[in-house]
Structures are given as C-alpha cells and as structure tokens.
Amino acid sequence: MKICVEKLDLLMAQRAMTAGDLSKRSGVSRQSISTIRTRGTCAVKTALKLASGLSVDVADIVKMGE
C-alpha cells in the first residue's frame, strides 16, 4: 500500500509525535516506520496500525488512485 509520507509527517508534527512515539502507540517498530517513510509503502495491516496510532482513518495517510 502506498503511503503519503507528507501526510504521515504532517499528522505526526501536528501531534508533536516522534517516530518513537508513533511506534509505541501503533505497535509498529521505529525501524519499520523509518523504512516506510523512506520507501513510501507498507502492508495494509501496517497502514491500519499507523492510522490507529495517529487516531485517523487509514484513508488519511494513503495515496489514493496510484
């Protein structure tokens, strides 16, 4: 699944969250978050966890129509 890294970063900044904070809230390792932010992709299950950790809908962090 393609992740909009800009949206992910913006949501983290709005919540004053570091990758470590998101890792704790989502259950996704900090290393995986770093890889996702670099590659811009992850599994659907991981995207759902990240969205949950940010308290948003998964549609808010994925790239639609690509």
PDB file of N, CA, C and O in Angstrom:
ATOM      1  N   MET A   1       0.854  -1.167   0.000  1.00  0.00           N
ATOM      2  CA  MET A   1       0.000   0.000   0.000  1.00  0.00           C
ATOM      3  C   MET A   1       0.901   1.230   0.000  1.00  0.00           C
ATOM      4  O   MET A   1       1.876   1.296   0.743  1.00  0.00           O
ATOM      5  N   LYS A   2       0.560   2.196  -0.858  1.00  0.00           N
ATOM      6  CA  LYS A   2       1.349   3.421  -0.933  1.00  0.00           C
ATOM      7  C   LYS A   2       0.909   4.399   0.153  1.00  0.00           C
ATOM      8  O   LYS A   2      -0.271   4.681   0.298  1.00  0.00           O
ATOM      9  N   ILE A   3       1.882   4.886   0.874  1.00  0.00           N
ATOM     10  CA  ILE A   3       1.644   5.832   1.963  1.00  0.00           C
ATOM     11  C   ILE A   3       2.066   7.222   1.516  1.00  0.00           C
ATOM     12  O   ILE A   3       3.120   7.396   0.912  1.00  0.00           O
ATOM     13  N   CYS A   4       1.257   8.217   1.810  1.00  0.00           N
ATOM     14  CA  CYS A   4       1.624   9.605   1.540  1.00  0.00           C
ATOM     15  C   CYS A   4       2.493  10.067   2.715  1.00  0.00           C
ATOM     16  O   CYS A   4       1.990  10.386   3.798  1.00  0.00           O
ATOM     17  N   VAL A   5       3.786  10.044   2.487  1.00  0.00           N
ATOM     18  CA  VAL A   5       4.742  10.359   3.554  1.00  0.00           C
ATOM     19  C   VAL A   5       4.540  11.786   4.064  1.00  0.00           C
ATOM     20  O   VAL A   5       4.656  12.044   5.263  1.00  0.00           O
ATOM     21  N   GLU A   6       4.192  12.693   3.157  1.00  0.00           N
ATOM     22  CA  GLU A   6       3.966  14.086   3.576  1.00  0.00           C
ATOM     23  C   GLU A   6       2.811  14.172   4.567  1.00  0.00           C
ATOM     24  O   GLU A   6       2.890  14.882   5.569  1.00  0.00           O
ATOM     25  N   LYS A   7       1.736  13.442   4.288  1.00  0.00           N
ATOM     26  CA  LYS A   7       0.587  13.439   5.202  1.00  0.00           C
ATOM     27  C   LYS A   7       0.966  12.785   6.527  1.00  0.00           C
ATOM     28  O   LYS A   7       0.581  13.269   7.596  1.00  0.00           O
ATOM     29  N   LEU A   8       1.705  11.687   6.452  1.00  0.00           N
ATOM     30  CA  LEU A   8       2.145  10.997   7.664  1.00  0.00           C
ATOM     31  C   LEU A   8       2.986  11.936   8.525  1.00  0.00           C
ATOM     32  O   LEU A   8       2.747  12.077   9.732  1.00  0.00           O
ATOM     33  N   ASP A   9       3.950  12.601   7.898  1.00  0.00           N
ATOM     34  CA  ASP A   9       4.811  13.536   8.630  1.00  0.00           C
ATOM     35  C   ASP A   9       4.017  14.703   9.208  1.00  0.00           C
ATOM     36  O   ASP A   9       4.258  15.129  10.336  1.00  0.00           O
ATOM     37  N   LEU A  10       3.063  15.217   8.435  1.00  0.00           N
ATOM     38  CA  LEU A  10       2.242  16.332   8.905  1.00  0.00           C
ATOM     39  C   LEU A  10       1.409  15.929  10.116  1.00  0.00           C
ATOM     40  O   LEU A  10       1.348  16.656  11.116  1.00  0.00           O
ATOM     41  N   LEU A  11       0.792  14.756  10.049  1.00  0.00           N
ATOM     42  CA  LEU A  11      -0.018  14.284  11.175  1.00  0.00           C
ATOM     43  C   LEU A  11       0.847  14.062  12.418  1.00  0.00           C
ATOM     44  O   LEU A  11       0.436  14.395  13.533  1.00  0.00           O
ATOM     45  N   MET A  12       2.037  13.529  12.221  1.00  0.00           N
ATOM     46  CA  MET A  12       2.947  13.344  13.358  1.00  0.00           C
ATOM     47  C   MET A  12       3.335  14.697  13.947  1.00  0.00           C
ATOM     48  O   MET A  12       3.340  14.862  15.171  1.00  0.00           O
ATOM     49  N   ALA A  13       3.632  15.673  13.090  1.00  0.00           N
ATOM     50  CA  ALA A  13       4.028  17.006  13.565  1.00  0.00           C
ATOM     51  C   ALA A  13       2.881  17.689  14.297  1.00  0.00           C
ATOM     52  O   ALA A  13       3.095  18.308  15.350  1.00  0.00           O
ATOM     53  N   GLN A  14       1.663  17.562  13.771  1.00  0.00           N
ATOM     54  CA  GLN A  14       0.505  18.177  14.420  1.00  0.00           C
ATOM     55  C   GLN A  14       0.289  17.616  15.817  1.00  0.00           C
ATOM     56  O   GLN A  14      -0.246  18.306  16.688  1.00  0.00           O
ATOM     57  N   ARG A  15       0.689  16.378  16.019  1.00  0.00           N
ATOM     58  CA  ARG A  15       0.513  15.726  17.313  1.00  0.00           C
ATOM     59  C   ARG A  15       1.796  15.748  18.156  1.00  0.00           C
ATOM     60  O   ARG A  15       1.858  15.140  19.215  1.00  0.00           O
ATOM     61  N   ALA A  16       2.812  16.451  17.648  1.00  0.00           N
ATOM     62  CA  ALA A  16       4.118  16.533  18.315  1.00  0.00           C
ATOM     63  C   ALA A  16       4.654  15.142  18.626  1.00  0.00           C
ATOM     64  O   ALA A  16       5.167  14.892  19.715  1.00  0.00           O
ATOM     65  N   MET A  17       4.527  14.238  17.650  1.00  0.00           N
ATOM     66  CA  MET A  17       4.951  12.853  17.836  1.00  0.00           C
ATOM     67  C   MET A  17       6.255  12.586  17.095  1.00  0.00           C
ATOM     68  O   MET A  17       6.435  13.030  15.959  1.00  0.00           O
ATOM     69  N   THR A  18       7.126  11.845  17.735  1.00  0.00           N
ATOM     70  CA  THR A  18       8.322  11.345  17.076  1.00  0.00           C
ATOM     71  C   THR A  18       8.008   9.955  16.529  1.00  0.00           C
ATOM     72  O   THR A  18       6.947   9.385  16.836  1.00  0.00           O
ATOM     73  N   ALA A  19       8.933   9.406  15.761  1.00  0.00           N
ATOM     74  CA  ALA A  19       8.750   8.043  15.267  1.00  0.00           C
ATOM     75  C   ALA A  19       8.656   7.075  16.445  1.00  0.00           C
ATOM     76  O   ALA A  19       7.902   6.102  16.410  1.00  0.00           O
ATOM     77  N   GLY A  20       9.389   7.354  17.510  1.00  0.00           N
ATOM     78  CA  GLY A  20       9.321   6.518  18.705  1.00  0.00           C
ATOM     79  C   GLY A  20       7.955   6.561  19.365  1.00  0.00           C
ATOM     80  O   GLY A  20       7.430   5.539  19.803  1.00  0.00           O
ATOM     81  N   ASP A  21       7.372   7.754  19.417  1.00  0.00           N
ATOM     82  CA  ASP A  21       6.024   7.901  19.979  1.00  0.00           C
ATOM     83  C   ASP A  21       5.008   7.128  19.146  1.00  0.00           C
ATOM     84  O   ASP A  21       4.159   6.418  19.684  1.00  0.00           O
ATOM     85  N   LEU A  22       5.102   7.281  17.819  1.00  0.00           N
ATOM     86  CA  LEU A  22       4.179   6.576  16.935  1.00  0.00           C
ATOM     87  C   LEU A  22       4.365   5.076  17.052  1.00  0.00           C
ATOM     88  O   LEU A  22       3.400   4.319  17.043  1.00  0.00           O
ATOM     89  N   SER A  23       5.599   4.658  17.215  1.00  0.00           N
ATOM     90  CA  SER A  23       5.889   3.233  17.385  1.00  0.00           C
ATOM     91  C   SER A  23       5.176   2.679  18.606  1.00  0.00           C
ATOM     92  O   SER A  23       4.526   1.623  18.543  1.00  0.00           O
ATOM     93  N   LYS A  24       5.259   3.387  19.702  1.00  0.00           N
ATOM     94  CA  LYS A  24       4.609   2.938  20.939  1.00  0.00           C
ATOM     95  C   LYS A  24       3.091   2.897  20.804  1.00  0.00           C
ATOM     96  O   LYS A  24       2.437   1.983  21.283  1.00  0.00           O
ATOM     97  N   ARG A  25       2.533   3.902  20.134  1.00  0.00           N
ATOM     98  CA  ARG A  25       1.066   3.981  20.004  1.00  0.00           C
ATOM     99  C   ARG A  25       0.504   3.015  18.966  1.00  0.00           C
ATOM    100  O   ARG A  25      -0.642   2.610  19.070  1.00  0.00           O
ATOM    101  N   SER A  26       1.310   2.669  17.946  1.00  0.00           N
ATOM    102  CA  SER A  26       0.800   1.845  16.849  1.00  0.00           C
ATOM    103  C   SER A  26       1.215   0.383  16.923  1.00  0.00           C
ATOM    104  O   SER A  26       0.596  -0.467  16.289  1.00  0.00           O
ATOM    105  N   GLY A  27       2.289   0.110  17.649  1.00  0.00           N
ATOM    106  CA  GLY A  27       2.799  -1.264  17.679  1.00  0.00           C
ATOM    107  C   GLY A  27       3.673  -1.605  16.481  1.00  0.00           C
ATOM    108  O   GLY A  27       4.026  -2.757  16.259  1.00  0.00           O
ATOM    109  N   VAL A  28       4.045  -0.591  15.695  1.00  0.00           N
ATOM    110  CA  VAL A  28       4.943  -0.765  14.553  1.00  0.00           C
ATOM    111  C   VAL A  28       6.324  -0.298  15.003  1.00  0.00           C
ATOM    112  O   VAL A  28       6.451   0.769  15.602  1.00  0.00           O
ATOM    113  N   SER A  29       7.348  -1.098  14.727  1.00  0.00           N
ATOM    114  CA  SER A  29       8.686  -0.747  15.206  1.00  0.00           C
ATOM    115  C   SER A  29       9.155   0.587  14.627  1.00  0.00           C
ATOM    116  O   SER A  29       8.763   0.982  13.522  1.00  0.00           O
ATOM    117  N   ARG A  30      10.007   1.258  15.371  1.00  0.00           N
ATOM    118  CA  ARG A  30      10.551   2.543  14.926  1.00  0.00           C
ATOM    119  C   ARG A  30      11.343   2.357  13.631  1.00  0.00           C
ATOM    120  O   ARG A  30      11.288   3.194  12.738  1.00  0.00           O
ATOM    121  N   GLN A  31      12.051   1.255  13.512  1.00  0.00           N
ATOM    122  CA  GLN A  31      12.805   0.963  12.294  1.00  0.00           C
ATOM    123  C   GLN A  31      11.863   0.797  11.094  1.00  0.00           C
ATOM    124  O   GLN A  31      12.131   1.307  10.011  1.00  0.00           O
ATOM    125  N   SER A  32      10.742   0.121  11.305  1.00  0.00           N
ATOM    126  CA  SER A  32       9.764  -0.049  10.226  1.00  0.00           C
ATOM    127  C   SER A  32       9.164   1.291   9.814  1.00  0.00           C
ATOM    128  O   SER A  32       8.963   1.549   8.626  1.00  0.00           O
ATOM    129  N   ILE A  33       8.895   2.145  10.782  1.00  0.00           N
ATOM    130  CA  ILE A  33       8.358   3.474  10.473  1.00  0.00           C
ATOM    131  C   ILE A  33       9.358   4.256   9.636  1.00  0.00           C
ATOM    132  O   ILE A  33       8.993   4.902   8.654  1.00  0.00           O
ATOM    133  N   SER A  34      10.624   4.168   9.984  1.00  0.00           N
ATOM    134  CA  SER A  34      11.668   4.835   9.212  1.00  0.00           C
ATOM    135  C   SER A  34      11.708   4.307   7.779  1.00  0.00           C
ATOM    136  O   SER A  34      11.801   5.083   6.818  1.00  0.00           O
ATOM    137  N   THR A  35      11.611   2.993   7.625  1.00  0.00           N
ATOM    138  CA  THR A  35      11.615   2.374   6.295  1.00  0.00           C
ATOM    139  C   THR A  35      10.394   2.807   5.493  1.00  0.00           C
ATOM    140  O   THR A  35      10.493   3.127   4.305  1.00  0.00           O
ATOM    141  N   ILE A  36       9.238   2.845   6.135  1.00  0.00           N
ATOM    142  CA  ILE A  36       8.002   3.273   5.464  1.00  0.00           C
ATOM    143  C   ILE A  36       8.136   4.717   5.003  1.00  0.00           C
ATOM    144  O   ILE A  36       7.744   5.059   3.878  1.00  0.00           O
ATOM    145  N   ARG A  37       8.699   5.572   5.834  1.00  0.00           N
ATOM    146  CA  ARG A  37       8.862   6.979   5.478  1.00  0.00           C
ATOM    147  C   ARG A  37       9.854   7.145   4.332  1.00  0.00           C
ATOM    148  O   ARG A  37       9.736   8.073   3.538  1.00  0.00           O
ATOM    149  N   THR A  38      10.812   6.237   4.211  1.00  0.00           N
ATOM    150  CA  THR A  38      11.788   6.289   3.116  1.00  0.00           C
ATOM    151  C   THR A  38      11.214   5.731   1.828  1.00  0.00           C
ATOM    152  O   THR A  38      11.317   6.337   0.767  1.00  0.00           O
ATOM    153  N   ARG A  39      10.583   4.568   1.905  1.00  0.00           N
ATOM    154  CA  ARG A  39      10.073   3.877   0.714  1.00  0.00           C
ATOM    155  C   ARG A  39       8.688   4.354   0.286  1.00  0.00           C
ATOM    156  O   ARG A  39       8.324   4.251  -0.870  1.00  0.00           O
ATOM    157  N   GLY A  40       7.884   4.775   1.263  1.00  0.00           N
ATOM    158  CA  GLY A  40       6.532   5.222   0.954  1.00  0.00           C
ATOM    159  C   GLY A  40       5.544   4.097   0.755  1.00  0.00           C
ATOM    160  O   GLY A  40       4.470   4.308   0.205  1.00  0.00           O
ATOM    161  N   THR A  41       5.894   2.897   1.220  1.00  0.00           N
ATOM    162  CA  THR A  41       4.983   1.757   1.092  1.00  0.00           C
ATOM    163  C   THR A  41       5.013   0.910   2.362  1.00  0.00           C
ATOM    164  O   THR A  41       5.991   0.920   3.104  1.00  0.00           O
ATOM    165  N   CYS A  42       3.917   0.173   2.554  1.00  0.00           N
ATOM    166  CA  CYS A  42       3.853  -0.801   3.633  1.00  0.00           C
ATOM    167  C   CYS A  42       2.671  -1.720   3.385  1.00  0.00           C
ATOM    168  O   CYS A  42       1.857  -1.476   2.492  1.00  0.00           O
ATOM    169  N   ALA A  43       2.558  -2.746   4.188  1.00  0.00           N
ATOM    170  CA  ALA A  43       1.434  -3.667   4.094  1.00  0.00           C
ATOM    171  C   ALA A  43       0.169  -2.980   4.603  1.00  0.00           C
ATOM    172  O   ALA A  43       0.235  -2.043   5.408  1.00  0.00           O
ATOM    173  N   VAL A  44      -0.970  -3.446   4.136  1.00  0.00           N
ATOM    174  CA  VAL A  44      -2.255  -2.882   4.557  1.00  0.00           C
ATOM    175  C   VAL A  44      -2.394  -2.945   6.079  1.00  0.00           C
ATOM    176  O   VAL A  44      -2.801  -1.973   6.720  1.00  0.00           O
ATOM    177  N   LYS A  45      -2.035  -4.071   6.663  1.00  0.00           N
ATOM    178  CA  LYS A  45      -2.134  -4.248   8.112  1.00  0.00           C
ATOM    179  C   LYS A  45      -1.305  -3.195   8.852  1.00  0.00           C
ATOM    180  O   LYS A  45      -1.745  -2.636   9.862  1.00  0.00           O
ATOM    181  N   THR A  46      -0.127  -2.902   8.331  1.00  0.00           N
ATOM    182  CA  THR A  46       0.745  -1.902   8.953  1.00  0.00           C
ATOM    183  C   THR A  46       0.153  -0.507   8.809  1.00  0.00           C
ATOM    184  O   THR A  46       0.187   0.289   9.755  1.00  0.00           O
ATOM    185  N   ALA A  47      -0.409  -0.201   7.647  1.00  0.00           N
ATOM    186  CA  ALA A  47      -1.045   1.106   7.436  1.00  0.00           C
ATOM    187  C   ALA A  47      -2.195   1.304   8.414  1.00  0.00           C
ATOM    188  O   ALA A  47      -2.375   2.389   8.964  1.00  0.00           O
ATOM    189  N   LEU A  48      -2.956   0.251   8.641  1.00  0.00           N
ATOM    190  CA  LEU A  48      -4.060   0.324   9.602  1.00  0.00           C
ATOM    191  C   LEU A  48      -3.541   0.600  11.012  1.00  0.00           C
ATOM    192  O   LEU A  48      -4.132   1.380  11.758  1.00  0.00           O
ATOM    193  N   LYS A  49      -2.435  -0.021  11.378  1.00  0.00           N
ATOM    194  CA  LYS A  49      -1.836   0.212  12.702  1.00  0.00           C
ATOM    195  C   LYS A  49      -1.342   1.649  12.839  1.00  0.00           C
ATOM    196  O   LYS A  49      -1.530   2.284  13.881  1.00  0.00           O
ATOM    197  N   LEU A  50      -0.690   2.152  11.779  1.00  0.00           N
ATOM    198  CA  LEU A  50      -0.198   3.533  11.822  1.00  0.00           C
ATOM    199  C   LEU A  50      -1.356   4.511  11.959  1.00  0.00           C
ATOM    200  O   LEU A  50      -1.286   5.450  12.759  1.00  0.00           O
ATOM    201  N   ALA A  51      -2.402   4.298  11.174  1.00  0.00           N
ATOM    202  CA  ALA A  51      -3.567   5.179  11.250  1.00  0.00           C
ATOM    203  C   ALA A  51      -4.180   5.146  12.642  1.00  0.00           C
ATOM    204  O   ALA A  51      -4.541   6.184  13.199  1.00  0.00           O
ATOM    205  N   SER A  52      -4.263   3.960  13.217  1.00  0.00           N
ATOM    206  CA  SER A  52      -4.800   3.834  14.571  1.00  0.00           C
ATOM    207  C   SER A  52      -3.934   4.584  15.572  1.00  0.00           C
ATOM    208  O   SER A  52      -4.444   5.279  16.452  1.00  0.00           O
ATOM    209  N   GLY A  53      -2.623   4.471  15.432  1.00  0.00           N
ATOM    210  CA  GLY A  53      -1.700   5.170  16.324  1.00  0.00           C
ATOM    211  C   GLY A  53      -1.810   6.677  16.214  1.00  0.00           C
ATOM    212  O   GLY A  53      -1.527   7.400  17.168  1.00  0.00           O
ATOM    213  N   LEU A  54      -2.218   7.150  15.039  1.00  0.00           N
ATOM    214  CA  LEU A  54      -2.396   8.587  14.821  1.00  0.00           C
ATOM    215  C   LEU A  54      -3.827   9.040  15.081  1.00  0.00           C
ATOM    216  O   LEU A  54      -4.140  10.220  14.977  1.00  0.00           O
ATOM    217  N   SER A  55      -4.706   8.094  15.377  1.00  0.00           N
ATOM    218  CA  SER A  55      -6.134   8.366  15.600  1.00  0.00           C
ATOM    219  C   SER A  55      -6.797   8.990  14.376  1.00  0.00           C
ATOM    220  O   SER A  55      -7.564   9.949  14.480  1.00  0.00           O
ATOM    221  N   VAL A  56      -6.469   8.443  13.199  1.00  0.00           N
ATOM    222  CA  VAL A  56      -7.083   8.898  11.952  1.00  0.00           C
ATOM    223  C   VAL A  56      -7.556   7.689  11.165  1.00  0.00           C
ATOM    224  O   VAL A  56      -7.199   6.548  11.472  1.00  0.00           O
ATOM    225  N   ASP A  57      -8.331   7.936  10.132  1.00  0.00           N
ATOM    226  CA  ASP A  57      -8.742   6.878   9.226  1.00  0.00           C
ATOM    227  C   ASP A  57      -7.572   6.561   8.301  1.00  0.00           C
ATOM    228  O   ASP A  57      -6.792   7.454   7.949  1.00  0.00           O
ATOM    229  N   VAL A  58      -7.453   5.311   7.897  1.00  0.00           N
ATOM    230  CA  VAL A  58      -6.336   4.911   7.037  1.00  0.00           C
ATOM    231  C   VAL A  58      -6.332   5.718   5.739  1.00  0.00           C
ATOM    232  O   VAL A  58      -5.264   5.989   5.178  1.00  0.00           O
ATOM    233  N   ALA A  59      -7.493   6.138   5.266  1.00  0.00           N
ATOM    234  CA  ALA A  59      -7.574   6.948   4.039  1.00  0.00           C
ATOM    235  C   ALA A  59      -6.816   8.268   4.179  1.00  0.00           C
ATOM    236  O   ALA A  59      -6.409   8.867   3.177  1.00  0.00           O
ATOM    237  N   ASP A  60      -6.592   8.719   5.407  1.00  0.00           N
ATOM    238  CA  ASP A  60      -5.895   9.969   5.646  1.00  0.00           C
ATOM    239  C   ASP A  60      -4.386   9.874   5.419  1.00  0.00           C
ATOM    240  O   ASP A  60      -3.706  10.905   5.344  1.00  0.00           O
ATOM    241  N   ILE A  61      -3.844   8.650   5.326  1.00  0.00           N
ATOM    242  CA  ILE A  61      -2.398   8.515   5.158  1.00  0.00           C
ATOM    243  C   ILE A  61      -1.997   7.777   3.884  1.00  0.00           C
ATOM    244  O   ILE A  61      -0.802   7.681   3.604  1.00  0.00           O
ATOM    245  N   VAL A  62      -2.963   7.241   3.146  1.00  0.00           N
ATOM    246  CA  VAL A  62      -2.610   6.510   1.925  1.00  0.00           C
ATOM    247  C   VAL A  62      -2.754   7.397   0.692  1.00  0.00           C
ATOM    248  O   VAL A  62      -3.508   8.361   0.697  1.00  0.00           O
ATOM    249  N   LYS A  63      -1.995   7.040  -0.341  1.00  0.00           N
ATOM    250  CA  LYS A  63      -2.106   7.711  -1.628  1.00  0.00           C
ATOM    251  C   LYS A  63      -3.209   7.030  -2.394  1.00  0.00           C
ATOM    252  O   LYS A  63      -3.168   5.831  -2.626  1.00  0.00           O
ATOM    253  N   MET A  64      -4.210   7.768  -2.766  1.00  0.00           N
ATOM    254  CA  MET A  64      -5.356   7.213  -3.476  1.00  0.00           C
ATOM    255  C   MET A  64      -5.149   7.322  -4.988  1.00  0.00           C
ATOM    256  O   MET A  64      -4.597   8.302  -5.468  1.00  0.00           O
ATOM    257  N   GLY A  65      -5.595   6.293  -5.695  1.00  0.00           N
ATOM    258  CA  GLY A  65      -5.604   6.336  -7.148  1.00  0.00           C
ATOM    259  C   GLY A  65      -4.265   6.208  -7.810  1.00  0.00           C
ATOM    260  O   GLY A  65      -4.089   6.590  -8.953  1.00  0.00           O
ATOM    261  N   GLU A  66      -3.285   5.684  -7.112  1.00  0.00           N
ATOM    262  CA  GLU A  66      -1.952   5.499  -7.715  1.00  0.00           C
ATOM    263  C   GLU A  66      -1.577   4.055  -7.709  1.00  0.00           C
ATOM    264  O   GLU A  66      -2.013   3.262  -6.998  1.00  0.00           O
TER     265      GLU A  66
END
